[in-house]
Coordinates of C-alpha atoms in Angstrom, one line a residue:
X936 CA 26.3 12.5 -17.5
X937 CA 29.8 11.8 -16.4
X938 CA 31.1 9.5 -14.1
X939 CA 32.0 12.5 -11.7
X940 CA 28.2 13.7 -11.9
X941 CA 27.0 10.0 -11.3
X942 CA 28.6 10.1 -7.4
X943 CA 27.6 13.4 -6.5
X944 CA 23.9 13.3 -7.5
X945 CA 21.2 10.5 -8.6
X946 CA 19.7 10.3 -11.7
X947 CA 16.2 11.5 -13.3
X948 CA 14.8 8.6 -13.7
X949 CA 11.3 7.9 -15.8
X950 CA 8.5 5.2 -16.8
X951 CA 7.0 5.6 -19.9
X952 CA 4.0 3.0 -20.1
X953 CA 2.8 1.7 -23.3
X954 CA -0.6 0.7 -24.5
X955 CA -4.0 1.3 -25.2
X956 CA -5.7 -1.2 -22.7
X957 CA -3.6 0.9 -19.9
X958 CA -4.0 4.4 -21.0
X959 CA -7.5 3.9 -21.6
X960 CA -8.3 2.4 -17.6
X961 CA -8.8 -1.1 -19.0
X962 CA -6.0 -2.5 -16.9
X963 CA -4.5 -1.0 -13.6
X964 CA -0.7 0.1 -14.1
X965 CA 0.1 -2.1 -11.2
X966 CA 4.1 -2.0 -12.8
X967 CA 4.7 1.7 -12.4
X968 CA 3.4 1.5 -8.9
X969 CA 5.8 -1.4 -8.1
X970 CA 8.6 0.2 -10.0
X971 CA 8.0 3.2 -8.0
X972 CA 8.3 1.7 -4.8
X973 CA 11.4 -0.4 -6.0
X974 CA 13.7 2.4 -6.6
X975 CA 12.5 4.5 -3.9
X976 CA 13.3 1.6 -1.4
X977 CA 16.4 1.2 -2.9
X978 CA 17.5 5.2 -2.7
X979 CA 16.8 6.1 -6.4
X980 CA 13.4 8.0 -7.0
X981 CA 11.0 8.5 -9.8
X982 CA 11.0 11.9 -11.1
X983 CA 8.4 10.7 -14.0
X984 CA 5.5 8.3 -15.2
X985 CA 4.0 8.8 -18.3
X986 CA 1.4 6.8 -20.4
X987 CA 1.0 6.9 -23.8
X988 CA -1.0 4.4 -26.3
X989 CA 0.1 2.3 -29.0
X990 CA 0.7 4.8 -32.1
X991 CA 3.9 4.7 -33.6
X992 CA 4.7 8.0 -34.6
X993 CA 3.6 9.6 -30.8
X994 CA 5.8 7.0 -29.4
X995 CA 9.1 7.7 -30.9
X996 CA 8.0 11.6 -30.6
X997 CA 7.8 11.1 -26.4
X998 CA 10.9 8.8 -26.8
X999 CA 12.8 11.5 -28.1
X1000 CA 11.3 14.1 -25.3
X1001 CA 12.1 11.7 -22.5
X1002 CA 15.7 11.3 -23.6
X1003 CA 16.2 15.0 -23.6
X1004 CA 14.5 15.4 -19.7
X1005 CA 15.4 12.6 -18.5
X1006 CA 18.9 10.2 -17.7
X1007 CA 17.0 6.6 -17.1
X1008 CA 13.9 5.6 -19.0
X1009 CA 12.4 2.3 -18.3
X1010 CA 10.2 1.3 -20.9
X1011 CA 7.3 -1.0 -20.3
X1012 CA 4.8 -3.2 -22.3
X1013 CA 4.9 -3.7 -26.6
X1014 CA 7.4 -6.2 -27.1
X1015 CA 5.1 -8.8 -27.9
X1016 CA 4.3 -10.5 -31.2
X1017 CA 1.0 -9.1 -32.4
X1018 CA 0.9 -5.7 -35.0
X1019 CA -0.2 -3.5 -32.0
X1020 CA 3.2 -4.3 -30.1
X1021 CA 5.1 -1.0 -32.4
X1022 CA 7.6 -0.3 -29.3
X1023 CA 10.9 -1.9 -30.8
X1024 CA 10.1 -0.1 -33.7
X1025 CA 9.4 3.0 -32.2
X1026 CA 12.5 3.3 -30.7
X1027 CA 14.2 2.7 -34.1
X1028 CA 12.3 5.3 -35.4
X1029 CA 13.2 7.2 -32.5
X1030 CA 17.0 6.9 -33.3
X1031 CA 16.9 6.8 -37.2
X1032 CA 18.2 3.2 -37.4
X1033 CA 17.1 0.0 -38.6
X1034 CA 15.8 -2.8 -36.7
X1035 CA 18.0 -5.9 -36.7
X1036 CA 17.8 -9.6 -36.6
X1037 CA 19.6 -10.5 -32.9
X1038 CA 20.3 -13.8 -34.0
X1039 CA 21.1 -14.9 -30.1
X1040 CA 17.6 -14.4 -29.1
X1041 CA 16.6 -15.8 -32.4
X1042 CA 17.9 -19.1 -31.2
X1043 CA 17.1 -18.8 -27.3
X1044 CA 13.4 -18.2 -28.9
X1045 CA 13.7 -21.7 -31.0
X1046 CA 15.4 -23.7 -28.5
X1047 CA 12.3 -22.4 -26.2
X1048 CA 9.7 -23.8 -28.5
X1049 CA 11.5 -27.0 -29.0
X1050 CA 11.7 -28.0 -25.4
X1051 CA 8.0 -28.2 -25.3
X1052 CA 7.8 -29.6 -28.5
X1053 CA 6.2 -27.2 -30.5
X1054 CA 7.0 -24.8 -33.9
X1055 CA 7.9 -21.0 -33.4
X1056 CA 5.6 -19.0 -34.7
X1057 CA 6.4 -17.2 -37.7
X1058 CA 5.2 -13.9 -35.6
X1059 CA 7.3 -14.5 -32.9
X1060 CA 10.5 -13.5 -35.4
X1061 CA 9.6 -9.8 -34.7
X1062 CA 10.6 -10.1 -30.8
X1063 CA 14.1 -11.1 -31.9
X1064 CA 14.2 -7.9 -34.3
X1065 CA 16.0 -4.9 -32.1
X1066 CA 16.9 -1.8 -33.1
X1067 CA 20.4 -1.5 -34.5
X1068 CA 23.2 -1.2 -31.4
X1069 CA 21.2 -2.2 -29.0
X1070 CA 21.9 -4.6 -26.4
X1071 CA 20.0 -7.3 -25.6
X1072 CA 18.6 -7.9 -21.6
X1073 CA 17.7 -11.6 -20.7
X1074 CA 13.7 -12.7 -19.9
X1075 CA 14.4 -16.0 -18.3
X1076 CA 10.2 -16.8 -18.3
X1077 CA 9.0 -15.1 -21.6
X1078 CA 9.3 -14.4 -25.3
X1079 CA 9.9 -10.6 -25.6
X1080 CA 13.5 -10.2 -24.5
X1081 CA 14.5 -6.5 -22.9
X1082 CA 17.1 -4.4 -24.2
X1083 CA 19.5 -1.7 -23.6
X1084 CA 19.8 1.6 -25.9
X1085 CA 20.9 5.2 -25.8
X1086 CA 19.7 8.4 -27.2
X1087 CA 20.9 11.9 -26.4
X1088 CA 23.0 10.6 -23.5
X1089 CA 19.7 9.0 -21.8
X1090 CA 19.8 5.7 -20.4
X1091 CA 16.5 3.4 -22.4
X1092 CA 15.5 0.1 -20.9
X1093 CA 12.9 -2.0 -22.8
X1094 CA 10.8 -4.2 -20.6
X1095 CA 7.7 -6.6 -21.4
X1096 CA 4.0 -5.5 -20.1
X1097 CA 3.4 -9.1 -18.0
X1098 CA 4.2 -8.3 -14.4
X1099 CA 6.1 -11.8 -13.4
X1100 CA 8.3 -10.9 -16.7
X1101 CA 9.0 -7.2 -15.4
X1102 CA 9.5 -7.7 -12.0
X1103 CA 12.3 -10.5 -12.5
X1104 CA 14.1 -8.4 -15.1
X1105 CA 14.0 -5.3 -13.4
X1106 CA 15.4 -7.2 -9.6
X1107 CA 17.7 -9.2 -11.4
X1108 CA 19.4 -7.4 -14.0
X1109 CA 18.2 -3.7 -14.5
X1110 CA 18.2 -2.4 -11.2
X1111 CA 21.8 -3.9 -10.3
X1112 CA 23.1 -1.9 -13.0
X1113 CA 21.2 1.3 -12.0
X1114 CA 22.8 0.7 -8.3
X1115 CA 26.1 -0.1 -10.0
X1116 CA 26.4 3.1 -12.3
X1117 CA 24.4 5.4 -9.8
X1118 CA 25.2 4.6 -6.4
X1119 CA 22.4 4.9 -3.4
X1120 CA 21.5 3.6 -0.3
X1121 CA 18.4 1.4 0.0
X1122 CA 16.3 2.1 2.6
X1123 CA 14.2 0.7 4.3
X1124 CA 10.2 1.3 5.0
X1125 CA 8.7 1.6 8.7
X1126 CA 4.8 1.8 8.8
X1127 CA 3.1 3.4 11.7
X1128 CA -0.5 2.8 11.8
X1129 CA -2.7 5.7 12.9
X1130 CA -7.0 5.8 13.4
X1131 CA -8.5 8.6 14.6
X1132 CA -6.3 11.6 13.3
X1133 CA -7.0 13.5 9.8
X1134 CA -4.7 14.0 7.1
X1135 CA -4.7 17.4 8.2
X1136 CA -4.1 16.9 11.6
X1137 CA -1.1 14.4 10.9
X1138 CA 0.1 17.2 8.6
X1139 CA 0.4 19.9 11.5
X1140 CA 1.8 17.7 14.2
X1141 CA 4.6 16.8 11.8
X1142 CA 5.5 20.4 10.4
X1143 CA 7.9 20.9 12.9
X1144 CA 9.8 17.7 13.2
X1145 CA 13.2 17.7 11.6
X1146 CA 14.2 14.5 9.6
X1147 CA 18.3 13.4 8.5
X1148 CA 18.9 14.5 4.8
X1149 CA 18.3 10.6 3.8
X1150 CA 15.1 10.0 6.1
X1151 CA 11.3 10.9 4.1
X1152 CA 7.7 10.7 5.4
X1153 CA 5.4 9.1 3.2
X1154 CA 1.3 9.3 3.8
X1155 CA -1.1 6.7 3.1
X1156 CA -5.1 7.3 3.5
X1157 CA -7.0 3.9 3.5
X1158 CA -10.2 4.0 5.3
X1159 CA -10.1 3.8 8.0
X1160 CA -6.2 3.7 8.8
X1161 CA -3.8 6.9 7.6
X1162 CA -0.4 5.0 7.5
X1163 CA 2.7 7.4 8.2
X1164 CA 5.6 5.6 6.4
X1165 CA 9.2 6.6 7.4
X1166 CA 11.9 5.4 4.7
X1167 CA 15.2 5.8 6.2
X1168 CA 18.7 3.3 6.0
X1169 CA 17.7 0.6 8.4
X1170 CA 21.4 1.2 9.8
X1171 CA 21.0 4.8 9.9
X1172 CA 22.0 6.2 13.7
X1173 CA 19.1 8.7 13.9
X1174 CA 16.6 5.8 12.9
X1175 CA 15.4 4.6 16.4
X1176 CA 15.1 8.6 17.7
X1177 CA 13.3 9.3 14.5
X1178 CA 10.8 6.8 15.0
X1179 CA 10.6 7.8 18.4
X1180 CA 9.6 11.1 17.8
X1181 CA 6.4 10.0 15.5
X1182 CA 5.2 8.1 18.2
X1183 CA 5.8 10.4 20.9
X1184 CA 3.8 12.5 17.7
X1185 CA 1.3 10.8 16.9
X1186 CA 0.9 9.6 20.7
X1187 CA -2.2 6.9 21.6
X1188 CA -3.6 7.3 17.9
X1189 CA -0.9 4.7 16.7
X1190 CA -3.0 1.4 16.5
X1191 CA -0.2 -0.4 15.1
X1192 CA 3.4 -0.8 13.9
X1193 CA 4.7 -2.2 10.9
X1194 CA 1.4 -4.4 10.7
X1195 CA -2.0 -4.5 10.6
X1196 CA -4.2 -3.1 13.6
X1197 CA -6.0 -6.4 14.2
X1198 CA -2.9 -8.6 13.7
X1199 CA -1.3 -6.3 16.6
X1200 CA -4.1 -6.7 18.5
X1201 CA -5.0 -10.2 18.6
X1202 CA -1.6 -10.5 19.9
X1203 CA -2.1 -7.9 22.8
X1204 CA -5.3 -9.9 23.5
X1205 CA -3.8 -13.4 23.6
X1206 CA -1.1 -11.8 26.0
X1207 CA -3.8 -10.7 28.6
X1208 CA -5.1 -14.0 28.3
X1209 CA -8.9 -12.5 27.6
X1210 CA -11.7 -14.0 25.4
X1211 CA -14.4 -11.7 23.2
X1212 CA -18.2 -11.6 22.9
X1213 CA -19.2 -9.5 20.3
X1214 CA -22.7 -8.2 20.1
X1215 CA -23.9 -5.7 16.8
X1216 CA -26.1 -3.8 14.8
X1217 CA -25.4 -0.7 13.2
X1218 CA -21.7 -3.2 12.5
X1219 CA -24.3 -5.9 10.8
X1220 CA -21.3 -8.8 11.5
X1221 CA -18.5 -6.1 10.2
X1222 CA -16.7 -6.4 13.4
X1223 CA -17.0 -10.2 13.8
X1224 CA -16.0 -10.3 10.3
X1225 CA -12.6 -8.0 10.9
X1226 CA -11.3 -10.4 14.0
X1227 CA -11.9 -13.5 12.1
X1228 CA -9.0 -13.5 10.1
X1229 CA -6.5 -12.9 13.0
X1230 CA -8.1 -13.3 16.0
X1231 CA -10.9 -16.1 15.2
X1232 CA -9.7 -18.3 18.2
X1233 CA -10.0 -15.5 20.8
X1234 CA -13.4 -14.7 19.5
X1235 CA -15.8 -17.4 21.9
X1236 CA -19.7 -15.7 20.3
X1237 CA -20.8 -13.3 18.1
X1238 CA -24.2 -11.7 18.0
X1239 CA -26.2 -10.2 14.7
X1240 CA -29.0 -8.3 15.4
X1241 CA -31.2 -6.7 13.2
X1242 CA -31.6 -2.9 12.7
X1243 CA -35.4 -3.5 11.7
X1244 CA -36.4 -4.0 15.2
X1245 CA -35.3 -1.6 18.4
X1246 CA -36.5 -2.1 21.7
X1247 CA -38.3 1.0 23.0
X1248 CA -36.1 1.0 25.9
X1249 CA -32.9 1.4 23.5
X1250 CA -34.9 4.0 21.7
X1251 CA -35.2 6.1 25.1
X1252 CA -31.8 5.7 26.4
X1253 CA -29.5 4.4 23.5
X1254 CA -26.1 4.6 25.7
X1255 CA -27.7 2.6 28.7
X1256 CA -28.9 0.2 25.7
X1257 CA -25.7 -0.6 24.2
X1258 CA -23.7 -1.1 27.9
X1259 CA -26.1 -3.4 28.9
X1260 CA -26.1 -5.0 25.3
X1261 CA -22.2 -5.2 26.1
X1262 CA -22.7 -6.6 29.7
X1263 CA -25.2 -9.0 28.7
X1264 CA -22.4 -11.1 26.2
X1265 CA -20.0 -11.4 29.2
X1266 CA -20.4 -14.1 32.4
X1267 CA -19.4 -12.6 35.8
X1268 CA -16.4 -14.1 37.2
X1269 CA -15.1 -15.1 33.8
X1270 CA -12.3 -13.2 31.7
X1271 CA -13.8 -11.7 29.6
X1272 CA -14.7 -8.4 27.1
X1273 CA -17.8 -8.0 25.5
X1274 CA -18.2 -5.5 22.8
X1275 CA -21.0 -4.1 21.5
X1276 CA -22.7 -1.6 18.8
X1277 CA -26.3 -0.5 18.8
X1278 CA -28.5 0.3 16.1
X1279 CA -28.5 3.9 14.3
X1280 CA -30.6 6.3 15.5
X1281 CA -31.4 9.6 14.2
X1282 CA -27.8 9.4 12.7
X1283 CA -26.6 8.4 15.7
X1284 CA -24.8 5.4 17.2
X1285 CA -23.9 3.9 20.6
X1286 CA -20.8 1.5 21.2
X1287 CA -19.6 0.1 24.4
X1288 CA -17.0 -1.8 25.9
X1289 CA -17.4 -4.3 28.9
X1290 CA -15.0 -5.4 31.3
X1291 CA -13.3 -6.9 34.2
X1292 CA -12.5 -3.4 35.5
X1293 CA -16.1 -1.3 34.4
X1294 CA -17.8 -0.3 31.4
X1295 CA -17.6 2.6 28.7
X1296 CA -19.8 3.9 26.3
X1297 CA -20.0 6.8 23.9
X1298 CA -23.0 8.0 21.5
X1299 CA -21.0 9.1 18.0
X1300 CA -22.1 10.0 14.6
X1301 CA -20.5 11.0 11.1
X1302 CA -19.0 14.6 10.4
X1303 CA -19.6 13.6 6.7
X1304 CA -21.0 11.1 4.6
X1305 CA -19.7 7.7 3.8
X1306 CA -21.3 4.7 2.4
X1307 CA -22.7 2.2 4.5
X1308 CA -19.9 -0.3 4.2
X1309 CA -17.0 2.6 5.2
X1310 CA -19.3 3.6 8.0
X1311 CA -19.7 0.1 9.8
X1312 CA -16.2 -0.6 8.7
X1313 CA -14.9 2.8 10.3
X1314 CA -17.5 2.0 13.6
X1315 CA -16.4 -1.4 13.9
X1316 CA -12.7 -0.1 14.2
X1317 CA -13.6 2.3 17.1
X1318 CA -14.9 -0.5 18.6
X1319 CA -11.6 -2.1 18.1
X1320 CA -9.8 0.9 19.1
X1321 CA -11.6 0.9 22.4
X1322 CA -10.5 -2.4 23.0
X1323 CA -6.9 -1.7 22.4
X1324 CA -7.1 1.4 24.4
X1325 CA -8.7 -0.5 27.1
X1326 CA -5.6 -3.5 27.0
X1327 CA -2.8 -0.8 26.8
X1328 CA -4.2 1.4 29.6
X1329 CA -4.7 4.6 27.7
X1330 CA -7.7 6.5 27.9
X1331 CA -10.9 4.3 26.6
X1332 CA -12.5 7.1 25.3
X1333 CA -10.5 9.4 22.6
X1334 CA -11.3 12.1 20.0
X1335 CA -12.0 11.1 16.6
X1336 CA -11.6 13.7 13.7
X1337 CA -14.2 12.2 11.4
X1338 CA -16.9 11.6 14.6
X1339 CA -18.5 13.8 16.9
X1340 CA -19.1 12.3 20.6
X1341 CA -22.2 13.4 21.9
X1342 CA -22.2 11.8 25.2
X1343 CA -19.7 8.9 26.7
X1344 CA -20.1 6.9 30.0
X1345 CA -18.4 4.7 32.5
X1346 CA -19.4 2.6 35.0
X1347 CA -16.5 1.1 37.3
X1348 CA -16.6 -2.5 38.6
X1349 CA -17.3 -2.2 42.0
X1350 CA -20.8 0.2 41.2
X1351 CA -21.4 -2.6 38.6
X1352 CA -21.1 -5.4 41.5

């Protein structure tokens, strides 16, 4: 591709991941996942990631594919000096020429060894051998130096498998030539929180919004949040109207915003200048558990009970059971919010909400299975959704796609009193 072509469009842009451990499962590709995020961040895209073990021959075949697809290949993992690391040589293979001694890295590699006071291996000679005309690419905290080639016009970048190696050669030296050659605009990433809406749901409620030419949505499901990502220039002059149209969107089911729900919310609590008592069940400690890490100090008692025993008055009237469960963890007078789940009961379960101003409750179950962990994880945050509700003045009691509400209650001061 020209220089012409290089300002009017941005280049195709590939991983190719080597090695049996990571084709196989062994080890998560956590590199093409950061590599992916890198260049998107930074206006550049992926348009490929493939994996492919550590035979020589289907190497330098996918080699040569890539550089017929694709303009950019960044090459990761095989550079080290064992007989399974064949990558240098692939590529060799892939371009009909030799491997050569680059006696530069040659010494970097000695001097190395010598400055903590050991021999270079005789093995280690093989990461300083680089396929004829390439050029060489720095790795300031390892042995397996990167390097540059081209075949059939495409754009090859040879990178070591260890993450600290990759990440520092890629920030440092790859990706400022990429920006140099191919110029974009980094963007940046703005996370809105949701809980309560389905994918589906999201999905329909954005079909009709229109975004800048620069601006994507991204989606990310992780139970129990779905995080809408916006990546957009963080100087772009539609940014703060386009962020203001997913929340207007996405209304009261944004729990957050560019952090987590419970970080967000032990802030909104420490603003109203309230204390929790928190009282469960079905939750088994799983909502204690979530406000320890940012909201510990604001937490005053927690209550475990067991599931093995219910009361039978709890059994008659489970919704009456878990606000007075709720009411009982709070003192009159006092500031203060008492939460509480009840027990499951016939697939059902009861949460409430005490405070200053009245009680709510609401009897819920599960539209579909989940394990017991993501159900008293997913429980616990309604819980916590209540509670932010409840501090924001919105509506206590909302709609949630993966529960059905049954029944729901509330009981305002003044009738409590």
């Amino acid at each position: 591709m020209d220089k012409q072509q290089h300002e009017t469009s941005l280049p195709r842009i590939a991983m190719l991941s080597t090695g049996e451990e990571v084709l196989l499962g062994d080890i998560t590709d956590t590199n093409a996942a950061w590599l992916s995020r890198v260049l998107f961040e930074n206006g550049l895209a992926m348009s490929r990631r493939v994996t492919i073990g550590d035979e020589l021959d289907d190497m330098a075949i996918e080699l040569v594919r890539l550089s017929q697809t694709e303009e950019v290949v960044i090459v990761n993992g095989g550079l080290g000096p064992t007989t399974d690391d064949l990558t240098t040589a692939a590529m060799a293979a892939a371009m009909g020429v030799e491997l050569t001694l680059n006696e530069a890295w040659l010494d970097e590699l000695k001097q190395r060894f010598e400055r903590r006071g050991r021999p270079m291996a005789q093995s280690n000679l093989k990461q300083a051998m680089l396929p004829e005309g390439a050029r060489l690419i720095d790795n300031p905290k390892g042995t397996a130096c990167g390097f540059h080639c081209e075949l059939n016009g495409c754009h090859f970048y040879f990178t070591p498998g260890v993450p600290s190696e990759f990440f520092s050669m890629v920030e440092q030296q790859i990706l400022p030539e990429l920006l140099h050659d191919y110029p974009a605009k980094a963007r940046s990433c703005y996370r809105l929180f949701t809980f309560g809406l389905s994918e589906s749901g999201i999905s329909d409620v954005m079909a009709s919004l229109v975004l800048p030419n620069s601006a994507t949505l991204g989606y990310r499901s992780s139970l129990p949040f779905i995080e809408v990502k916006l990546f957009i220039e963080a100087d772009h002059v539609e940014k703060d109207a386009v962020l203001d149209a997913l929340r207007h969107r996405l209304a009261d089911y944004v729990v957050s915003f560019s952090e987590p729900m419970t970080a967000a919310l032990a802030a909104d609590i420490n603003h109203h200048g309230v204390v929790l008592k928190v009282a469960e069940q079905f939750t088994g400690g799983w909502l204690a558990s979530t406000l320890n890490g940012q909201a510990a100090h604001l937490v005053e008692q927690g209550w475990v009970m067991s599931n093995a025993h219910v009361p039978e008055q709890a059994v008659a009237n489970p919704l009456a059971a878990s606000l007075a469960m709720a009411s009982a963890t709070t003192s009159p007078g006092q500031r203060q919010i008492g939460l509480a789940c009840g027990p499951e009961l016939h697939g059902q379960i009861c949460v409430a909400i005490s405070t200053p101003e009245g009680e709510w409750g609401q009897r819920l179950s599960f539209k579909r299975h989940l394990s017991n962990d993501d159900a008293r994880c997913y429980m616990a945050t309604v819980l916590l959704d209540m509670l932010r509700r409840y501090l924001s003045g919105e509506a206590v009691i909302a709609d949630y796609a993966s529960l059905t509400r049954h029944d729901d209650i509330f009981i305002d001061a003044q009738t409590l009193a």
